[in-house]
């Protein structure tokens, strides 16, 4: 996918930290540092959203559904 140039305003203290990471060769440049930070943050947000949705599930009901399906499958398994 292509990239789009975006202008952002970042406080001086954060720029100093980014520049230290670039100078330490952790990142090739400021853009890479900021891009990777954004990717990581987005991944964390998406992961948290999934965890929040999973927390809404009823564990007892989910276990019953899983066991119900397993019981049907076990009956179809060949005898050893």
PDB file of N, CA, C and O in Angstrom:
ATOM      1  N   UNK A   1       0.847  -1.167   0.000  1.00  0.00           N
ATOM      2  CA  UNK A   1       0.000   0.000   0.000  1.00  0.00           C
ATOM      3  C   UNK A   1       0.895   1.233   0.000  1.00  0.00           C
ATOM      4  O   UNK A   1       1.949   1.255   0.622  1.00  0.00           O
ATOM      5  N   UNK A   2       0.475   2.259  -0.687  1.00  0.00           N
ATOM      6  CA  UNK A   2       1.240   3.487  -0.769  1.00  0.00           C
ATOM      7  C   UNK A   2       1.257   4.240   0.547  1.00  0.00           C
ATOM      8  O   UNK A   2       0.516   3.942   1.473  1.00  0.00           O
ATOM      9  N   UNK A   3       2.116   5.215   0.600  1.00  0.00           N
ATOM     10  CA  UNK A   3       2.232   6.030   1.810  1.00  0.00           C
ATOM     11  C   UNK A   3       1.796   7.449   1.488  1.00  0.00           C
ATOM     12  O   UNK A   3       1.935   7.921   0.366  1.00  0.00           O
ATOM     13  N   UNK A   4       1.299   8.134   2.499  1.00  0.00           N
ATOM     14  CA  UNK A   4       0.869   9.515   2.372  1.00  0.00           C
ATOM     15  C   UNK A   4       1.626  10.355   3.383  1.00  0.00           C
ATOM     16  O   UNK A   4       1.748   9.962   4.548  1.00  0.00           O
ATOM     17  N   UNK A   5       2.125  11.471   2.953  1.00  0.00           N
ATOM     18  CA  UNK A   5       2.846  12.364   3.851  1.00  0.00           C
ATOM     19  C   UNK A   5       1.833  13.114   4.701  1.00  0.00           C
ATOM     20  O   UNK A   5       0.829  13.620   4.202  1.00  0.00           O
ATOM     21  N   UNK A   6       2.100  13.185   6.018  1.00  0.00           N
ATOM     22  CA  UNK A   6       1.208  13.845   6.964  1.00  0.00           C
ATOM     23  C   UNK A   6       2.055  14.757   7.850  1.00  0.00           C
ATOM     24  O   UNK A   6       3.119  14.363   8.311  1.00  0.00           O
ATOM     25  N   UNK A   7       1.581  15.943   8.088  1.00  0.00           N
ATOM     26  CA  UNK A   7       2.272  16.859   8.995  1.00  0.00           C
ATOM     27  C   UNK A   7       1.641  16.751  10.377  1.00  0.00           C
ATOM     28  O   UNK A   7       0.426  16.774  10.516  1.00  0.00           O
ATOM     29  N   UNK A   8       2.476  16.606  11.398  1.00  0.00           N
ATOM     30  CA  UNK A   8       1.985  16.528  12.772  1.00  0.00           C
ATOM     31  C   UNK A   8       2.807  17.480  13.645  1.00  0.00           C
ATOM     32  O   UNK A   8       3.952  17.790  13.335  1.00  0.00           O
ATOM     33  N   UNK A   9       2.207  17.903  14.732  1.00  0.00           N
ATOM     34  CA  UNK A   9       2.909  18.739  15.702  1.00  0.00           C
ATOM     35  C   UNK A   9       3.212  17.874  16.913  1.00  0.00           C
ATOM     36  O   UNK A   9       2.308  17.253  17.478  1.00  0.00           O
ATOM     37  N   UNK A  10       4.482  17.827  17.283  1.00  0.00           N
ATOM     38  CA  UNK A  10       4.926  16.984  18.396  1.00  0.00           C
ATOM     39  C   UNK A  10       5.741  17.848  19.345  1.00  0.00           C
ATOM     40  O   UNK A  10       6.564  18.657  18.900  1.00  0.00           O
ATOM     41  N   UNK A  11       5.534  17.649  20.645  1.00  0.00           N
ATOM     42  CA  UNK A  11       6.253  18.474  21.612  1.00  0.00           C
ATOM     43  C   UNK A  11       7.760  18.199  21.556  1.00  0.00           C
ATOM     44  O   UNK A  11       8.200  17.120  21.153  1.00  0.00           O
ATOM     45  N   UNK A  12       8.535  19.184  21.972  1.00  0.00           N
ATOM     46  CA  UNK A  12       9.994  19.132  21.859  1.00  0.00           C
ATOM     47  C   UNK A  12      10.601  17.967  22.629  1.00  0.00           C
ATOM     48  O   UNK A  12      11.553  17.331  22.155  1.00  0.00           O
ATOM     49  N   UNK A  13      10.061  17.666  23.804  1.00  0.00           N
ATOM     50  CA  UNK A  13      10.612  16.570  24.606  1.00  0.00           C
ATOM     51  C   UNK A  13      10.487  15.234  23.876  1.00  0.00           C
ATOM     52  O   UNK A  13      11.406  14.405  23.916  1.00  0.00           O
ATOM     53  N   UNK A  14       9.379  15.034  23.204  1.00  0.00           N
ATOM     54  CA  UNK A  14       9.184  13.792  22.455  1.00  0.00           C
ATOM     55  C   UNK A  14      10.127  13.727  21.261  1.00  0.00           C
ATOM     56  O   UNK A  14      10.700  12.668  20.970  1.00  0.00           O
ATOM     57  N   UNK A  15      10.321  14.838  20.579  1.00  0.00           N
ATOM     58  CA  UNK A  15      11.250  14.872  19.436  1.00  0.00           C
ATOM     59  C   UNK A  15      12.659  14.534  19.898  1.00  0.00           C
ATOM     60  O   UNK A  15      13.385  13.789  19.221  1.00  0.00           O
ATOM     61  N   UNK A  16      13.056  15.052  21.057  1.00  0.00           N
ATOM     62  CA  UNK A  16      14.390  14.746  21.598  1.00  0.00           C
ATOM     63  C   UNK A  16      14.519  13.242  21.821  1.00  0.00           C
ATOM     64  O   UNK A  16      15.531  12.629  21.463  1.00  0.00           O
ATOM     65  N   UNK A  17      13.488  12.624  22.383  1.00  0.00           N
ATOM     66  CA  UNK A  17      13.520  11.170  22.625  1.00  0.00           C
ATOM     67  C   UNK A  17      13.583  10.398  21.310  1.00  0.00           C
ATOM     68  O   UNK A  17      14.321   9.417  21.187  1.00  0.00           O
ATOM     69  N   UNK A  18      12.799  10.838  20.334  1.00  0.00           N
ATOM     70  CA  UNK A  18      12.825  10.171  19.024  1.00  0.00           C
ATOM     71  C   UNK A  18      14.200  10.301  18.395  1.00  0.00           C
ATOM     72  O   UNK A  18      14.757   9.327  17.872  1.00  0.00           O
ATOM     73  N   UNK A  19      14.772  11.497  18.450  1.00  0.00           N
ATOM     74  CA  UNK A  19      16.097  11.714  17.870  1.00  0.00           C
ATOM     75  C   UNK A  19      17.157  10.852  18.541  1.00  0.00           C
ATOM     76  O   UNK A  19      18.073  10.349  17.890  1.00  0.00           O
ATOM     77  N   UNK A  20      17.036  10.654  19.846  1.00  0.00           N
ATOM     78  CA  UNK A  20      17.981   9.763  20.555  1.00  0.00           C
ATOM     79  C   UNK A  20      17.871   8.336  20.019  1.00  0.00           C
ATOM     80  O   UNK A  20      18.879   7.649  19.838  1.00  0.00           O
ATOM     81  N   UNK A  21      16.647   7.897  19.797  1.00  0.00           N
ATOM     82  CA  UNK A  21      16.451   6.546  19.257  1.00  0.00           C
ATOM     83  C   UNK A  21      17.002   6.438  17.835  1.00  0.00           C
ATOM     84  O   UNK A  21      17.601   5.421  17.472  1.00  0.00           O
ATOM     85  N   UNK A  22      16.830   7.481  17.046  1.00  0.00           N
ATOM     86  CA  UNK A  22      17.367   7.481  15.681  1.00  0.00           C
ATOM     87  C   UNK A  22      18.895   7.471  15.736  1.00  0.00           C
ATOM     88  O   UNK A  22      19.543   6.697  15.017  1.00  0.00           O
ATOM     89  N   UNK A  23      19.471   8.294  16.608  1.00  0.00           N
ATOM     90  CA  UNK A  23      20.933   8.333  16.737  1.00  0.00           C
ATOM     91  C   UNK A  23      21.502   7.013  17.245  1.00  0.00           C
ATOM     92  O   UNK A  23      22.615   6.634  16.885  1.00  0.00           O
ATOM     93  N   UNK A  24      20.729   6.305  18.053  1.00  0.00           N
ATOM     94  CA  UNK A  24      21.153   4.998  18.569  1.00  0.00           C
ATOM     95  C   UNK A  24      20.880   3.886  17.557  1.00  0.00           C
ATOM     96  O   UNK A  24      21.106   2.713  17.841  1.00  0.00           O
ATOM     97  N   UNK A  25      20.392   4.260  16.376  1.00  0.00           N
ATOM     98  CA  UNK A  25      20.118   3.320  15.279  1.00  0.00           C
ATOM     99  C   UNK A  25      18.981   2.345  15.605  1.00  0.00           C
ATOM    100  O   UNK A  25      18.890   1.264  15.035  1.00  0.00           O
ATOM    101  N   UNK A  26      18.105   2.726  16.552  1.00  0.00           N
ATOM    102  CA  UNK A  26      16.917   1.923  16.829  1.00  0.00           C
ATOM    103  C   UNK A  26      15.949   2.059  15.654  1.00  0.00           C
ATOM    104  O   UNK A  26      15.303   1.093  15.260  1.00  0.00           O
ATOM    105  N   UNK A  27      15.881   3.269  15.105  1.00  0.00           N
ATOM    106  CA  UNK A  27      15.071   3.558  13.923  1.00  0.00           C
ATOM    107  C   UNK A  27      15.941   4.251  12.892  1.00  0.00           C
ATOM    108  O   UNK A  27      16.894   4.932  13.246  1.00  0.00           O
ATOM    109  N   UNK A  28      15.578   4.092  11.631  1.00  0.00           N
ATOM    110  CA  UNK A  28      16.356   4.708  10.561  1.00  0.00           C
ATOM    111  C   UNK A  28      16.169   6.224  10.539  1.00  0.00           C
ATOM    112  O   UNK A  28      17.100   6.961  10.198  1.00  0.00           O
ATOM    113  N   UNK A  29      14.967   6.685  10.916  1.00  0.00           N
ATOM    114  CA  UNK A  29      14.678   8.114  10.883  1.00  0.00           C
ATOM    115  C   UNK A  29      13.426   8.396  11.717  1.00  0.00           C
ATOM    116  O   UNK A  29      12.788   7.480  12.227  1.00  0.00           O
ATOM    117  N   UNK A  30      13.095   9.683  11.860  1.00  0.00           N
ATOM    118  CA  UNK A  30      11.914  10.067  12.645  1.00  0.00           C
ATOM    119  C   UNK A  30      10.644   9.451  12.087  1.00  0.00           C
ATOM    120  O   UNK A  30       9.785   8.994  12.842  1.00  0.00           O
ATOM    121  N   UNK A  31      10.509   9.470  10.782  1.00  0.00           N
ATOM    122  CA  UNK A  31       9.291   8.932  10.172  1.00  0.00           C
ATOM    123  C   UNK A  31       9.067   7.476  10.538  1.00  0.00           C
ATOM    124  O   UNK A  31       7.954   7.069  10.883  1.00  0.00           O
ATOM    125  N   UNK A  32      10.136   6.688  10.475  1.00  0.00           N
ATOM    126  CA  UNK A  32      10.008   5.279  10.811  1.00  0.00           C
ATOM    127  C   UNK A  32       9.628   5.105  12.283  1.00  0.00           C
ATOM    128  O   UNK A  32       8.769   4.281  12.622  1.00  0.00           O
ATOM    129  N   UNK A  33      10.219   5.892  13.157  1.00  0.00           N
ATOM    130  CA  UNK A  33       9.916   5.803  14.586  1.00  0.00           C
ATOM    131  C   UNK A  33       8.449   6.118  14.851  1.00  0.00           C
ATOM    132  O   UNK A  33       7.755   5.380  15.572  1.00  0.00           O
ATOM    133  N   UNK A  34       7.964   7.186  14.248  1.00  0.00           N
ATOM    134  CA  UNK A  34       6.573   7.592  14.455  1.00  0.00           C
ATOM    135  C   UNK A  34       5.618   6.588  13.825  1.00  0.00           C
ATOM    136  O   UNK A  34       4.601   6.212  14.417  1.00  0.00           O
ATOM    137  N   UNK A  35       5.947   6.111  12.634  1.00  0.00           N
ATOM    138  CA  UNK A  35       5.087   5.142  11.958  1.00  0.00           C
ATOM    139  C   UNK A  35       4.973   3.857  12.775  1.00  0.00           C
ATOM    140  O   UNK A  35       3.869   3.341  12.984  1.00  0.00           O
ATOM    141  N   UNK A  36       6.078   3.353  13.283  1.00  0.00           N
ATOM    142  CA  UNK A  36       6.034   2.122  14.078  1.00  0.00           C
ATOM    143  C   UNK A  36       5.284   2.336  15.385  1.00  0.00           C
ATOM    144  O   UNK A  36       4.561   1.441  15.841  1.00  0.00           O
ATOM    145  N   UNK A  37       5.424   3.517  15.980  1.00  0.00           N
ATOM    146  CA  UNK A  37       4.679   3.814  17.212  1.00  0.00           C
ATOM    147  C   UNK A  37       3.177   3.822  16.940  1.00  0.00           C
ATOM    148  O   UNK A  37       2.388   3.297  17.737  1.00  0.00           O
ATOM    149  N   UNK A  38       2.784   4.395  15.815  1.00  0.00           N
ATOM    150  CA  UNK A  38       1.361   4.415  15.456  1.00  0.00           C
ATOM    151  C   UNK A  38       0.833   3.009  15.196  1.00  0.00           C
ATOM    152  O   UNK A  38      -0.259   2.654  15.639  1.00  0.00           O
ATOM    153  N   UNK A  39       1.598   2.202  14.457  1.00  0.00           N
ATOM    154  CA  UNK A  39       1.173   0.822  14.196  1.00  0.00           C
ATOM    155  C   UNK A  39       0.966   0.079  15.518  1.00  0.00           C
ATOM    156  O   UNK A  39      -0.029  -0.619  15.704  1.00  0.00           O
ATOM    157  N   UNK A  40       1.946   0.234  16.427  1.00  0.00           N
ATOM    158  CA  UNK A  40       1.865  -0.467  17.710  1.00  0.00           C
ATOM    159  C   UNK A  40       0.640  -0.018  18.502  1.00  0.00           C
ATOM    160  O   UNK A  40      -0.083  -0.835  19.076  1.00  0.00           O
ATOM    161  N   UNK A  41       0.385   1.272  18.532  1.00  0.00           N
ATOM    162  CA  UNK A  41      -0.773   1.800  19.265  1.00  0.00           C
ATOM    163  C   UNK A  41      -2.078   1.293  18.665  1.00  0.00           C
ATOM    164  O   UNK A  41      -2.994   0.881  19.388  1.00  0.00           O
ATOM    165  N   UNK A  42      -2.170   1.304  17.350  1.00  0.00           N
ATOM    166  CA  UNK A  42      -3.378   0.820  16.675  1.00  0.00           C
ATOM    167  C   UNK A  42      -3.594  -0.660  16.976  1.00  0.00           C
ATOM    168  O   UNK A  42      -4.715  -1.095  17.262  1.00  0.00           O
ATOM    169  N   UNK A  43      -2.527  -1.449  16.933  1.00  0.00           N
ATOM    170  CA  UNK A  43      -2.635  -2.877  17.254  1.00  0.00           C
ATOM    171  C   UNK A  43      -3.136  -3.068  18.683  1.00  0.00           C
ATOM    172  O   UNK A  43      -3.977  -3.922  18.943  1.00  0.00           O
ATOM    173  N   UNK A  44      -2.602  -2.282  19.620  1.00  0.00           N
ATOM    174  CA  UNK A  44      -3.021  -2.376  21.014  1.00  0.00           C
ATOM    175  C   UNK A  44      -4.506  -2.038  21.166  1.00  0.00           C
ATOM    176  O   UNK A  44      -5.231  -2.722  21.890  1.00  0.00           O
ATOM    177  N   UNK A  45      -4.946  -0.994  20.488  1.00  0.00           N
ATOM    178  CA  UNK A  45      -6.358  -0.601  20.550  1.00  0.00           C
ATOM    179  C   UNK A  45      -7.240  -1.712  19.997  1.00  0.00           C
ATOM    180  O   UNK A  45      -8.255  -2.075  20.599  1.00  0.00           O
ATOM    181  N   UNK A  46      -6.860  -2.269  18.851  1.00  0.00           N
ATOM    182  CA  UNK A  46      -7.650  -3.348  18.252  1.00  0.00           C
ATOM    183  C   UNK A  46      -7.660  -4.579  19.143  1.00  0.00           C
ATOM    184  O   UNK A  46      -8.688  -5.243  19.285  1.00  0.00           O
ATOM    185  N   UNK A  47      -6.530  -4.899  19.762  1.00  0.00           N
ATOM    186  CA  UNK A  47      -6.447  -6.048  20.663  1.00  0.00           C
ATOM    187  C   UNK A  47      -7.345  -5.820  21.881  1.00  0.00           C
ATOM    188  O   UNK A  47      -8.062  -6.735  22.313  1.00  0.00           O
ATOM    189  N   UNK A  48      -7.309  -4.609  22.429  1.00  0.00           N
ATOM    190  CA  UNK A  48      -8.155  -4.300  23.585  1.00  0.00           C
ATOM    191  C   UNK A  48      -9.622  -4.391  23.226  1.00  0.00           C
ATOM    192  O   UNK A  48     -10.431  -4.842  24.042  1.00  0.00           O
ATOM    193  N   UNK A  49      -9.984  -3.959  22.017  1.00  0.00           N
ATOM    194  CA  UNK A  49     -11.374  -4.056  21.583  1.00  0.00           C
ATOM    195  C   UNK A  49     -11.821  -5.509  21.551  1.00  0.00           C
ATOM    196  O   UNK A  49     -12.924  -5.855  21.980  1.00  0.00           O
ATOM    197  N   UNK A  50     -10.954  -6.392  21.045  1.00  0.00           N
ATOM    198  CA  UNK A  50     -11.268  -7.817  21.000  1.00  0.00           C
ATOM    199  C   UNK A  50     -11.417  -8.365  22.418  1.00  0.00           C
ATOM    200  O   UNK A  50     -12.364  -9.110  22.711  1.00  0.00           O
ATOM    201  N   UNK A  51     -10.512  -7.974  23.314  1.00  0.00           N
ATOM    202  CA  UNK A  51     -10.589  -8.437  24.696  1.00  0.00           C
ATOM    203  C   UNK A  51     -11.875  -7.955  25.364  1.00  0.00           C
ATOM    204  O   UNK A  51     -12.511  -8.706  26.119  1.00  0.00           O
ATOM    205  N   UNK A  52     -12.271  -6.716  25.084  1.00  0.00           N
ATOM    206  CA  UNK A  52     -13.508  -6.185  25.655  1.00  0.00           C
ATOM    207  C   UNK A  52     -14.720  -6.971  25.153  1.00  0.00           C
ATOM    208  O   UNK A  52     -15.634  -7.267  25.926  1.00  0.00           O
ATOM    209  N   UNK A  53     -14.735  -7.308  23.877  1.00  0.00           N
ATOM    210  CA  UNK A  53     -15.854  -8.081  23.325  1.00  0.00           C
ATOM    211  C   UNK A  53     -15.870  -9.487  23.913  1.00  0.00           C
ATOM    212  O   UNK A  53     -16.933 -10.025  24.218  1.00  0.00           O
ATOM    213  N   UNK A  54     -14.702 -10.085  24.073  1.00  0.00           N
ATOM    214  CA  UNK A  54     -14.629 -11.430  24.661  1.00  0.00           C
ATOM    215  C   UNK A  54     -15.099 -11.420  26.113  1.00  0.00           C
ATOM    216  O   UNK A  54     -15.711 -12.384  26.576  1.00  0.00           O
ATOM    217  N   UNK A  55     -14.824 -10.332  26.822  1.00  0.00           N
ATOM    218  CA  UNK A  55     -15.237 -10.226  28.215  1.00  0.00           C
ATOM    219  C   UNK A  55     -16.758 -10.200  28.347  1.00  0.00           C
ATOM    220  O   UNK A  55     -17.305 -10.546  29.400  1.00  0.00           O
ATOM    221  N   UNK A  56     -17.448  -9.819  27.293  1.00  0.00           N
ATOM    222  CA  UNK A  56     -18.911  -9.777  27.312  1.00  0.00           C
ATOM    223  C   UNK A  56     -19.527 -11.177  27.206  1.00  0.00           C
ATOM    224  O   UNK A  56     -20.705 -11.354  27.488  1.00  0.00           O
ATOM    225  N   UNK A  57     -18.726 -12.151  26.797  1.00  0.00           N
ATOM    226  CA  UNK A  57     -19.253 -13.502  26.630  1.00  0.00           C
ATOM    227  C   UNK A  57     -19.516 -14.141  27.986  1.00  0.00           C
ATOM    228  O   UNK A  57     -18.811 -13.895  28.962  1.00  0.00           O
ATOM    229  N   UNK A  58     -20.512 -14.992  28.037  1.00  0.00           N
ATOM    230  CA  UNK A  58     -20.838 -15.744  29.244  1.00  0.00           C
ATOM    231  C   UNK A  58     -20.022 -17.036  29.208  1.00  0.00           C
ATOM    232  O   UNK A  58     -20.264 -17.915  28.369  1.00  0.00           O
ATOM    233  N   UNK A  59     -19.058 -17.141  30.105  1.00  0.00           N
ATOM    234  CA  UNK A  59     -18.132 -18.285  30.096  1.00  0.00           C
ATOM    235  C   UNK A  59     -18.865 -19.615  30.263  1.00  0.00           C
ATOM    236  O   UNK A  59     -18.520 -20.600  29.602  1.00  0.00           O
ATOM    237  N   UNK A  60     -19.870 -19.665  31.126  1.00  0.00           N
ATOM    238  CA  UNK A  60     -20.614 -20.912  31.353  1.00  0.00           C
ATOM    239  C   UNK A  60     -21.349 -21.311  30.078  1.00  0.00           C
ATOM    240  O   UNK A  60     -21.299 -22.471  29.650  1.00  0.00           O
ATOM    241  N   UNK A  61     -22.013 -20.358  29.460  1.00  0.00           N
ATOM    242  CA  UNK A  61     -22.754 -20.643  28.233  1.00  0.00           C
ATOM    243  C   UNK A  61     -21.807 -21.079  27.115  1.00  0.00           C
ATOM    244  O   UNK A  61     -22.100 -22.039  26.386  1.00  0.00           O
ATOM    245  N   UNK A  62     -20.666 -20.409  26.997  1.00  0.00           N
ATOM    246  CA  UNK A  62     -19.700 -20.772  25.956  1.00  0.00           C
ATOM    247  C   UNK A  62     -19.170 -22.184  26.173  1.00  0.00           C
ATOM    248  O   UNK A  62     -19.012 -22.955  25.235  1.00  0.00           O
ATOM    249  N   UNK A  63     -18.912 -22.547  27.428  1.00  0.00           N
ATOM    250  CA  UNK A  63     -18.420 -23.891  27.732  1.00  0.00           C
ATOM    251  C   UNK A  63     -19.474 -24.929  27.386  1.00  0.00           C
ATOM    252  O   UNK A  63     -19.180 -25.971  26.802  1.00  0.00           O
ATOM    253  N   UNK A  64     -20.734 -24.635  27.711  1.00  0.00           N
ATOM    254  CA  UNK A  64     -21.820 -25.567  27.392  1.00  0.00           C
ATOM    255  C   UNK A  64     -21.943 -25.758  25.879  1.00  0.00           C
ATOM    256  O   UNK A  64     -22.114 -26.892  25.415  1.00  0.00           O
ATOM    257  N   UNK A  65     -21.849 -24.675  25.145  1.00  0.00           N
ATOM    258  CA  UNK A  65     -21.918 -24.779  23.682  1.00  0.00           C
ATOM    259  C   UNK A  65     -20.759 -25.600  23.130  1.00  0.00           C
ATOM    260  O   UNK A  65     -20.941 -26.437  22.244  1.00  0.00           O
ATOM    261  N   UNK A  66     -19.582 -25.389  23.672  1.00  0.00           N
ATOM    262  CA  UNK A  66     -18.405 -26.122  23.203  1.00  0.00           C
ATOM    263  C   UNK A  66     -18.541 -27.610  23.528  1.00  0.00           C
ATOM    264  O   UNK A  66     -18.241 -28.470  22.690  1.00  0.00           O
ATOM    265  N   UNK A  67     -18.987 -27.907  24.748  1.00  0.00           N
ATOM    266  CA  UNK A  67     -19.129 -29.305  25.145  1.00  0.00           C
ATOM    267  C   UNK A  67     -20.246 -29.987  24.363  1.00  0.00           C
ATOM    268  O   UNK A  67     -20.128 -31.163  24.022  1.00  0.00           O
ATOM    269  N   UNK A  68     -21.289 -29.254  24.064  1.00  0.00           N
ATOM    270  CA  UNK A  68     -22.383 -29.811  23.266  1.00  0.00           C
ATOM    271  C   UNK A  68     -21.870 -30.230  21.893  1.00  0.00           C
ATOM    272  O   UNK A  68     -22.164 -31.313  21.412  1.00  0.00           O
ATOM    273  N   UNK A  69     -21.089 -29.380  21.291  1.00  0.00           N
ATOM    274  CA  UNK A  69     -20.506 -29.695  19.983  1.00  0.00           C
ATOM    275  C   UNK A  69     -19.543 -30.869  20.065  1.00  0.00           C
ATOM    276  O   UNK A  69     -19.506 -31.719  19.180  1.00  0.00           O
ATOM    277  N   UNK A  70     -18.770 -30.933  21.140  1.00  0.00           N
ATOM    278  CA  UNK A  70     -17.813 -32.024  21.302  1.00  0.00           C
ATOM    279  C   UNK A  70     -18.528 -33.353  21.469  1.00  0.00           C
ATOM    280  O   UNK A  70     -18.103 -34.366  20.938  1.00  0.00           O
ATOM    281  N   UNK A  71     -19.622 -33.356  22.207  1.00  0.00           N
ATOM    282  CA  UNK A  71     -20.352 -34.610  22.422  1.00  0.00           C
ATOM    283  C   UNK A  71     -20.858 -35.170  21.100  1.00  0.00           C
ATOM    284  O   UNK A  71     -20.814 -36.373  20.869  1.00  0.00           O
ATOM    285  N   UNK A  72     -21.350 -34.286  20.243  1.00  0.00           N
ATOM    286  CA  UNK A  72     -21.822 -34.741  18.930  1.00  0.00           C
ATOM    287  C   UNK A  72     -20.671 -35.284  18.105  1.00  0.00           C
ATOM    288  O   UNK A  72     -20.816 -36.285  17.417  1.00  0.00           O
ATOM    289  N   UNK A  73     -19.527 -34.623  18.169  1.00  0.00           N
ATOM    290  CA  UNK A  73     -18.368 -35.058  17.387  1.00  0.00           C
ATOM    291  C   UNK A  73     -17.818 -36.379  17.903  1.00  0.00           C
ATOM    292  O   UNK A  73     -17.413 -37.235  17.131  1.00  0.00           O
ATOM    293  N   UNK A  74     -17.794 -36.564  19.221  1.00  0.00           N
ATOM    294  CA  UNK A  74     -17.237 -37.779  19.807  1.00  0.00           C
ATOM    295  C   UNK A  74     -18.017 -39.001  19.335  1.00  0.00           C
ATOM    296  O   UNK A  74     -17.454 -40.052  19.046  1.00  0.00           O
ATOM    297  N   UNK A  75     -19.336 -38.876  19.213  1.00  0.00           N
ATOM    298  CA  UNK A  75     -20.169 -39.988  18.760  1.00  0.00           C
ATOM    299  C   UNK A  75     -19.802 -40.414  17.332  1.00  0.00           C
ATOM    300  O   UNK A  75     -19.982 -41.572  16.968  1.00  0.00           O
ATOM    301  N   UNK A  76     -19.303 -39.485  16.539  1.00  0.00           N
ATOM    302  CA  UNK A  76     -18.968 -39.787  15.163  1.00  0.00           C
ATOM    303  C   UNK A  76     -17.554 -40.345  14.989  1.00  0.00           C
ATOM    304  O   UNK A  76     -17.189 -40.825  13.924  1.00  0.00           O
ATOM    305  N   UNK A  77     -16.741 -40.310  16.064  1.00  0.00           N
ATOM    306  CA  UNK A  77     -15.362 -40.781  15.956  1.00  0.00           C
ATOM    307  C   UNK A  77     -15.313 -42.307  15.911  1.00  0.00           C
ATOM    308  O   UNK A  77     -16.101 -42.989  16.584  1.00  0.00           O
ATOM    309  N   UNK A  78     -14.407 -42.870  15.141  1.00  0.00           N
ATOM    310  CA  UNK A  78     -14.311 -44.335  15.073  1.00  0.00           C
ATOM    311  C   UNK A  78     -13.766 -44.922  16.378  1.00  0.00           C
ATOM    312  O   UNK A  78     -13.032 -44.269  17.108  1.00  0.00           O
ATOM    313  N   UNK A  79     -14.153 -46.148  16.665  1.00  0.00           N
ATOM    314  CA  UNK A  79     -13.692 -46.848  17.856  1.00  0.00           C
ATOM    315  C   UNK A  79     -12.253 -47.318  17.628  1.00  0.00           C
ATOM    316  O   UNK A  79     -11.910 -47.826  16.559  1.00  0.00           O
ATOM    317  N   UNK A  80     -11.404 -47.177  18.605  1.00  0.00           N
ATOM    318  CA  UNK A  80     -10.007 -47.653  18.475  1.00  0.00           C
ATOM    319  C   UNK A  80      -9.765 -48.837  19.349  1.00  0.00           C
ATOM    320  O   UNK A  80     -10.243 -49.021  20.395  1.00  0.00           O
TER     321      UNK A  80
END
